[in-house]
């Protein structure tokens, strides 16, 4: 897979990124089937396979249960070979989510993520939106805190996993990377992608396979073709803990390019 520019960040990412929700959390998720969290050997195997297949981009979050600690322990190869995207704002504990977008919580979360991931920098940190994108960006301390962390060199880029068009457009103005939803059934955030493409900002797509609610291999192929027909896409983040699915997804990517 040929790497793509992540907007103007100077980072280059594989067009297929690996989502890691399923590495550490199986409660309050929207997948079609219940699943067991994979053991260390299975997580190591999927990370090694991803690396072998040319994937360098990992999407994770403190809200993904134990995913970050596991990546910290199990990530193969040199740290610099990976582009790690983490998040701030959502807290998942005792089976439920809560949110804190304060300045202090943002700093404390990034410091904890650095410890969990056993690294001294994060490539990108996204605000994990609760839905009130504009309110979070305008009224909370998180945006300033991320700018400070970038100035201090602890994070290389910042952005938001946004949920609204107005929020996504503001992210494109103020930040380096936007993570937006797009798939065969939902394209409301297209204006965000268009604006990001024109502004040379990084665009990560989440839920491109409708969180697994797709029909067979043809559904995966149609979904991926659709996502990569959209403007500005740097990478599509697909969550999987199944090595065969990972191989299929990379094969489809390769046949498209
Ligand atoms: P997704 O990538 O659209 O779908 C993932 C689901 O698709 C998994 O259940 C996976 O199951 C299945 N899948 C993957 N490849 C497949 C294939 N070839 N054939 C059949 N099924 C396949 O949805 P998502 O996990 O909701 O989102 C992707 C990533 O985006 C997440 O892991 C996360 O990193 C990020 N995300 C972020 C936010 C946010 O607010 N920031 C929200 C949602 C997601 P198997 O494990 O069986 O392959």
Short mmCIF file of C-alpha atoms and ligand atoms in Angstrom, two decimals, residues 19-22 31 59 64 87 128 161 179 206-212 214 220 237-242 245 248-249, ligand 1:
data_model
loop_
_atom_site.label_atom_id
_atom_site.label_comp_id
_atom_site.label_asym_id
_atom_site.label_seq_id
_atom_site.Cartn_x
_atom_site.Cartn_y
_atom_site.Cartn_z
CA UNK A 19 -8.97 0.44 14.58
CA UNK A 20 -8.41 -1.05 18.01
CA UNK A 21 -11.73 -0.83 19.87
CA UNK A 22 -12.05 -4.63 19.79
CA UNK A 31 -21.06 -4.37 16.25
CA UNK A 59 -6.35 4.33 15.88
CA UNK A 64 -11.29 1.55 24.31
CA UNK A 87 -8.06 10.53 21.77
CA UNK A 128 -13.44 12.19 21.16
CA UNK A 161 -13.42 12.85 15.81
CA UNK A 179 -12.05 12.12 11.72
CA UNK A 206 -14.46 5.99 10.77
CA UNK A 207 -17.32 3.49 10.42
CA UNK A 208 -16.63 3.06 6.69
CA UNK A 209 -17.88 -0.55 6.96
CA UNK A 210 -20.91 0.60 8.96
CA UNK A 211 -19.37 -0.97 12.07
CA UNK A 212 -19.57 -4.37 10.39
CA UNK A 214 -22.19 -4.95 5.61
CA UNK A 220 -16.76 -4.64 1.97
CA UNK A 237 -9.79 3.25 9.81
CA UNK A 238 -11.20 -0.27 9.86
CA UNK A 239 -11.51 -2.12 13.12
CA UNK A 240 -10.85 -5.85 12.97
CA UNK A 241 -9.57 -8.68 15.14
CA UNK A 242 -9.87 -11.23 12.33
CA UNK A 245 -10.64 -9.85 7.25
CA UNK A 248 -9.16 -9.22 2.55
CA UNK A 249 -9.32 -5.51 3.25
P1 LIG B 1 -15.93 -0.37 10.99
O1 LIG B 1 -14.48 -0.33 10.79
O2 LIG B 1 -16.87 0.21 10.01
O3 LIG B 1 -16.36 -1.88 11.23
C1 LIG B 1 -15.64 -2.73 12.02
C2 LIG B 1 -16.37 -4.05 11.99
O4 LIG B 1 -16.30 -4.56 10.66
C3 LIG B 1 -15.79 -5.08 12.93
O5 LIG B 1 -16.83 -5.66 13.68
C4 LIG B 1 -15.17 -6.10 11.99
O6 LIG B 1 -15.36 -7.40 12.48
C5 LIG B 1 -15.90 -5.91 10.69
N1 LIG B 1 -15.05 -6.18 9.53
C6 LIG B 1 -13.84 -5.64 9.23
N2 LIG B 1 -13.37 -6.14 8.06
C7 LIG B 1 -14.32 -7.00 7.62
C8 LIG B 1 -14.41 -7.85 6.48
N3 LIG B 1 -13.45 -7.92 5.54
N4 LIG B 1 -15.53 -8.62 6.34
C9 LIG B 1 -16.51 -8.59 7.26
N5 LIG B 1 -16.47 -7.82 8.38
C10 LIG B 1 -15.39 -7.03 8.54
O7 LIG B 1 -16.44 0.30 12.37
P2 LIG B 1 -15.89 0.74 13.72
O8 LIG B 1 -15.07 -0.32 14.38
O9 LIG B 1 -17.05 1.29 14.42
O10 LIG B 1 -14.93 1.93 13.33
C11 LIG B 1 -13.60 1.68 12.91
C12 LIG B 1 -12.60 2.29 13.84
O11 LIG B 1 -12.84 3.69 13.87
C13 LIG B 1 -12.71 1.81 15.29
O12 LIG B 1 -11.98 0.63 15.55
C14 LIG B 1 -12.14 3.00 15.99
O13 LIG B 1 -10.73 2.91 15.97
C15 LIG B 1 -12.62 4.16 15.16
N6 LIG B 1 -13.87 4.73 15.69
C16 LIG B 1 -13.81 5.91 16.27
C17 LIG B 1 -14.92 6.49 16.78
C18 LIG B 1 -14.80 7.80 17.40
O14 LIG B 1 -15.76 8.36 17.91
N7 LIG B 1 -13.65 8.35 17.37
C19 LIG B 1 -16.14 5.89 16.71
C20 LIG B 1 -16.21 4.69 16.10
C21 LIG B 1 -15.07 4.15 15.60
P3 LIG B 1 -14.12 -8.45 12.61
O15 LIG B 1 -13.39 -8.09 13.85
O16 LIG B 1 -14.84 -9.76 12.68
O17 LIG B 1 -13.30 -8.31 11.37
#
